[in-house]
Short mmCIF file of C-alpha atoms in Angstrom, two decimals:
data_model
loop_
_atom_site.label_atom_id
_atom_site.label_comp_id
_atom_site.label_asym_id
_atom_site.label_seq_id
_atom_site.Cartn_x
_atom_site.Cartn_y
_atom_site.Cartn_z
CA UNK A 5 -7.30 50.78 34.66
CA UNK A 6 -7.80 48.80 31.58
CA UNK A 7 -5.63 45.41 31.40
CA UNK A 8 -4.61 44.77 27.70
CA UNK A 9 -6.00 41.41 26.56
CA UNK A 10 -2.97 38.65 26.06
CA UNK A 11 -1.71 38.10 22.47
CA UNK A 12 -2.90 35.05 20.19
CA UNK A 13 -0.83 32.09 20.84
CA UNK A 14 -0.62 29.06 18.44
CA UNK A 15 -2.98 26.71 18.20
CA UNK A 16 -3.47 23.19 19.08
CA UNK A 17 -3.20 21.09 16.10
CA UNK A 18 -1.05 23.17 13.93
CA UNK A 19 2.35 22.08 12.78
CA UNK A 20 5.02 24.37 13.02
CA UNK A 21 7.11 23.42 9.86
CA UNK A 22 6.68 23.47 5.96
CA UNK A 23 5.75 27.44 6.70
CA UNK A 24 5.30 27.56 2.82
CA UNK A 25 3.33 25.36 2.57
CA UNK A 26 1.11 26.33 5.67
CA UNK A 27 0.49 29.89 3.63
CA UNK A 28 -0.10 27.93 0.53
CA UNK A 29 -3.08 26.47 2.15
CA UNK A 30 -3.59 29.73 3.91
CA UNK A 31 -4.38 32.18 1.02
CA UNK A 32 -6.24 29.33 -1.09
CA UNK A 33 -8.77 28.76 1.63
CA UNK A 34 -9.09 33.08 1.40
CA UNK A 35 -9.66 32.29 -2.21
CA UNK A 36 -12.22 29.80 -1.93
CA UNK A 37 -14.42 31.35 0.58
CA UNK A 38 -14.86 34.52 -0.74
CA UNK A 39 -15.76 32.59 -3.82
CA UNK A 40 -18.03 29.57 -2.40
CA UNK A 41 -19.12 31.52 0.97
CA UNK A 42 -18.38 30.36 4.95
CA UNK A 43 -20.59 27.30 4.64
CA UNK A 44 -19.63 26.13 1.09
CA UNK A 45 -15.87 25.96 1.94
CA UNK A 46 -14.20 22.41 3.03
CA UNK A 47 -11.00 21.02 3.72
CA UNK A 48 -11.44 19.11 0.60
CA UNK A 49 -12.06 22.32 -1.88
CA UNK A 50 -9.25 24.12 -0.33
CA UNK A 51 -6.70 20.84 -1.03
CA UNK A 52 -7.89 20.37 -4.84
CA UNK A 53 -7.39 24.68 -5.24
CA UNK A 54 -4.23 24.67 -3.70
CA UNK A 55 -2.93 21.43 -5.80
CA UNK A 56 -2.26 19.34 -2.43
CA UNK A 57 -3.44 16.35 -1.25
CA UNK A 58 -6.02 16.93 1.22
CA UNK A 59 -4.08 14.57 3.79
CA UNK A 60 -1.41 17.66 3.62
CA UNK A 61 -4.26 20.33 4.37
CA UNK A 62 -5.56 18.05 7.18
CA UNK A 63 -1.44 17.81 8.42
CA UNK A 64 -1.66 21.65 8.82
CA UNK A 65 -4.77 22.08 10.40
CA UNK A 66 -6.60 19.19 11.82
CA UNK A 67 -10.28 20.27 11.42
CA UNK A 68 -11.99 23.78 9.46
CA UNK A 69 -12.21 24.99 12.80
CA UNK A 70 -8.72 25.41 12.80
CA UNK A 71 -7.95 26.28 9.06
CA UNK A 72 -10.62 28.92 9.99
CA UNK A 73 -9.07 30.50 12.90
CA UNK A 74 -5.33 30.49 11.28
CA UNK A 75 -7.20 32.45 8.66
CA UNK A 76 -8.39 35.05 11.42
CA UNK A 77 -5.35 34.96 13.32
CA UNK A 78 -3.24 34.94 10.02
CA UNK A 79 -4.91 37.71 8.37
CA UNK A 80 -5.60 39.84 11.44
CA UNK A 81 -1.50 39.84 12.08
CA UNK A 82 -0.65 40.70 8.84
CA UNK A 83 -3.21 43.78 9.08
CA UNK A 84 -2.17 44.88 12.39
CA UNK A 85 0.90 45.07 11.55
CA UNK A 86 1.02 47.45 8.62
CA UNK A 87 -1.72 49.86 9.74
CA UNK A 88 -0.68 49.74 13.98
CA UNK A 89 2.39 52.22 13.85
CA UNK A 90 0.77 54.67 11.25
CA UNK A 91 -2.78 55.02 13.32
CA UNK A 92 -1.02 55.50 16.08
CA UNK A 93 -2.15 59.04 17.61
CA UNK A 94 0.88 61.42 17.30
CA UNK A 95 2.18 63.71 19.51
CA UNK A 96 -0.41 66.36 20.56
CA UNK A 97 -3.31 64.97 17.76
CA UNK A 98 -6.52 66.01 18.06
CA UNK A 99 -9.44 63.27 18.40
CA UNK A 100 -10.83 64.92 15.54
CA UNK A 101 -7.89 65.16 13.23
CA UNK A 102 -6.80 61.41 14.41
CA UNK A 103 -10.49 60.00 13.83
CA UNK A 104 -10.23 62.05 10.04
CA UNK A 105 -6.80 60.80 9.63
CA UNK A 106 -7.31 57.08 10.64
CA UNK A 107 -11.23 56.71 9.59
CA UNK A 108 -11.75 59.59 6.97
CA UNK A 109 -8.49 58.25 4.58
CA UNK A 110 -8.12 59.22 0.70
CA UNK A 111 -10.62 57.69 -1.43
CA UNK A 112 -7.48 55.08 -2.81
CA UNK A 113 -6.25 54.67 0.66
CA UNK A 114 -6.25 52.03 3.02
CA UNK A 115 -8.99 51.43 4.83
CA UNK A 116 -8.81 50.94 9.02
CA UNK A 117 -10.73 47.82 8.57
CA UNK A 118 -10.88 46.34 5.50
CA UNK A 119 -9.74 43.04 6.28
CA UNK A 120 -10.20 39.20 5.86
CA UNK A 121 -10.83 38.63 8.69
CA UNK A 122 -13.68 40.76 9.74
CA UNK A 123 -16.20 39.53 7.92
CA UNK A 124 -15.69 35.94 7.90
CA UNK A 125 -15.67 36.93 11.87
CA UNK A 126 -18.51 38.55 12.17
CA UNK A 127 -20.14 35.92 10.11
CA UNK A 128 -19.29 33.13 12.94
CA UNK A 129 -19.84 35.16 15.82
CA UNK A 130 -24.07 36.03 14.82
CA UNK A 131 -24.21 32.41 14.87
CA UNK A 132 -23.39 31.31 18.39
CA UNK A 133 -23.80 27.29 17.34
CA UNK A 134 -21.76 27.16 14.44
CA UNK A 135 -19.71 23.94 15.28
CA UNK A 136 -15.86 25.92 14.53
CA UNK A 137 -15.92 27.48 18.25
CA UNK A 138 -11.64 27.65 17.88
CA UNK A 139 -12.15 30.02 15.16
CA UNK A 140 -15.21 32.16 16.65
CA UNK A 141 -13.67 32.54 19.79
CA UNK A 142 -10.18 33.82 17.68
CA UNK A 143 -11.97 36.21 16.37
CA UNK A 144 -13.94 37.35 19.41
CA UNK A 145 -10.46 37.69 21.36
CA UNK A 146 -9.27 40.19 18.16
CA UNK A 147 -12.17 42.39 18.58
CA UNK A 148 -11.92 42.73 22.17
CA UNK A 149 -8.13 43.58 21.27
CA UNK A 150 -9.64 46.11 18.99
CA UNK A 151 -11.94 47.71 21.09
CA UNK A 152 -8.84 47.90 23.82
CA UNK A 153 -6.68 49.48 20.98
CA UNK A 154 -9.69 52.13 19.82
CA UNK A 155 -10.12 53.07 23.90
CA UNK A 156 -6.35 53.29 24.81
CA UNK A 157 -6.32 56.42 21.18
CA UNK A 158 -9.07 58.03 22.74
CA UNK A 159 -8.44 58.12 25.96
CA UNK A 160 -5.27 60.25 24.93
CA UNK A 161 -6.63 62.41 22.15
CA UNK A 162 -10.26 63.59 23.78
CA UNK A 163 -9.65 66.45 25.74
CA UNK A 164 -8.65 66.07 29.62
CA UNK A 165 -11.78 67.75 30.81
CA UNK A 166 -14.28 65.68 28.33
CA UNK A 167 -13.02 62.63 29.73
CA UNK A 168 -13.30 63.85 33.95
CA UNK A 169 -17.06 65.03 32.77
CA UNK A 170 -17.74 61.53 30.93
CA UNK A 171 -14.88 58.91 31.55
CA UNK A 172 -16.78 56.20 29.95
CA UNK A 173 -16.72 57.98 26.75
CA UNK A 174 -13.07 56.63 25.10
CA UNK A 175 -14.80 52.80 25.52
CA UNK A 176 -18.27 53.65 24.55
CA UNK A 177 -17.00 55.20 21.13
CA UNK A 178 -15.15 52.42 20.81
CA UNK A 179 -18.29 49.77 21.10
CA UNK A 180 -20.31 52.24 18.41
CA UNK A 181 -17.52 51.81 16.26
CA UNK A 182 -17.21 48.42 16.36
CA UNK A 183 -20.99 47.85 16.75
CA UNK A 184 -21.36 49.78 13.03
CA UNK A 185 -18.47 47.98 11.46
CA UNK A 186 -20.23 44.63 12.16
CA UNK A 187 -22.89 45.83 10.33
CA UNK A 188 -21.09 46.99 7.43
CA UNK A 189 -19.57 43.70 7.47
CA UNK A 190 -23.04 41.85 7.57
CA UNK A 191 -24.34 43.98 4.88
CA UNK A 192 -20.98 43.28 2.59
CA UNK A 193 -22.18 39.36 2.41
CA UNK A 194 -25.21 40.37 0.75
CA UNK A 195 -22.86 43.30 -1.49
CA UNK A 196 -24.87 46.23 0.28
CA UNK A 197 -21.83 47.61 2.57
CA UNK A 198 -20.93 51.32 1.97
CA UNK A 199 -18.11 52.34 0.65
CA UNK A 200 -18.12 55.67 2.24
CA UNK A 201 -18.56 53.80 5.29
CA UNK A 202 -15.25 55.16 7.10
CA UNK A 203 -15.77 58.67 6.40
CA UNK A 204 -19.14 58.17 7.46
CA UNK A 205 -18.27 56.54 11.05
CA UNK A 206 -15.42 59.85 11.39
CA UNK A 207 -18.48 62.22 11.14
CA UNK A 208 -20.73 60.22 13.50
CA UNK A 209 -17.49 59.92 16.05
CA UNK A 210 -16.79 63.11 16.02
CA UNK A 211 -20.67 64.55 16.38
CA UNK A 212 -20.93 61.85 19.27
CA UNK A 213 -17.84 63.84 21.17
CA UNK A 214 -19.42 67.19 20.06
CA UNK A 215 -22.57 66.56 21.10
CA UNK A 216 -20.96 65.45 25.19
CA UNK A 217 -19.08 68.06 25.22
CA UNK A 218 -22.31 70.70 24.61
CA UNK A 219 -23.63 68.36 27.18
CA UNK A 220 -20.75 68.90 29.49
CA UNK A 221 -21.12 72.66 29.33
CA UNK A 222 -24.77 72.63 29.89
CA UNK A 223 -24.83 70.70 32.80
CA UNK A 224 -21.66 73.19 34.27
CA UNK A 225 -23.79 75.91 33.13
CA UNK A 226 -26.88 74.30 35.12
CA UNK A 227 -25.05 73.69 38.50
CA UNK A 228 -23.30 77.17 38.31
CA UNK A 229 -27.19 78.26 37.90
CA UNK A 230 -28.07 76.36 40.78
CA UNK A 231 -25.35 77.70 42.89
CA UNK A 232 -25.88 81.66 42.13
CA UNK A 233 -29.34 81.09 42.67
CA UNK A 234 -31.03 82.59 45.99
CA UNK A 235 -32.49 80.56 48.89
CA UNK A 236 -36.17 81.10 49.69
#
């Protein structure tokens, strides 16, 4: 039985008051990494773009590391919780409809995860000695939240008898997908990710459960052979 990972607590270092002002500093730093990059944002560029003193940044959040993983934890939250209740799987879904529904989208639609805080992620975790740890390790603790979210869907839209013939199946979906949207990730800091890339990862889910099920019924098809067949 899978045990859901705990939620993100606070950090150490960050003051709970002058909220405002906390998501002031918040949404600048967004601002001034996806314009100067991961290693070309400080503390001090994010004070003289948000108009505060940097001794107010450094209040907030104590080192990068931490301005960092507020920014994961911050952004992540705020995804969650407008796409959670919608990708939901509804009452008697279909993997394939719910994989369409939640990865497939409308071209203008939102996009399962097209968010801040994958990338800049991804980015820190490739590179295990990158010196903010607080804010790899955030983002590490997300995806394994992810991957427990992707699993827990599956294992209640695949078919009863797909899962008893392959019960790994719901969690190693959910590592492929996750696997290919670091890469799309990777690729978007060099402006090569795909923007198809979410219809494309529906088509390769649902081929992957396609193709174990034709598995499945080969292998029943084999043993029933086995069974029928005569005994020298």
């Amino acid at each position: 039985m899978d045990k859901k990972p705990n939620s993100l607590p606070r950090r150490p270092g960050e003051h709970r008051n002058s909220a405002a002002v906390r998501e002031r500093i918040l949404e600048t730093a967004f601002e001034v990494i996806s314009k100067h990059g991961y290693s070309g944002t400080t503390m001090a560029k994010v004070a003289s773009n948000s108009g505060l003193p940097v001794g107010s940044v450094y209040w907030h959040f104590e080192s990068k590391d931490l301005l960092l993983a507020a920014m994961i934890d911050a952004s992540f939250q705020r995804w969650h919780d407008e796409v959670s209740e919608r990708n939901r799987p509804q009452p008697g879904e279909s993997f394939e409809t719910h994989v369409r529904r939640v990865f497939g989208g409308s071209p203008g639609g939102p996009k399962f995860f097209a968010a801040d805080f994958w990338r800049l992620g991804v980015i820190l975790t490739v590179e295990e000695s990158v010196p903010e740890q607080t804010a790899r390790m955030s983002f590490l603790k997300i995806r394994e939240l992810q991957r427990y979210e992707l699993t827990t869907w599956w294992k209640i839209t695949l078919p009863s008898q797909t899962i008893a013939r392959r019960p790994d199946l719901p969690e190693r979906l959910s590592a492929f997908a996750l696997a290919l949207q670091d890469g799309n990730a990777i690729a978007g800091t060099s402006g090569e990710s795909l923007d198809d890339f979410q219809r494309m990862l529906a088509s390769c889910l649902i081929h992957l459960v396609a193709q174990a099920e034709q598995d499945g019924a080969e292998d029943a098809r084999a043993k029933r052979s086995r069974t029928r067949a005569p005994a020298p």
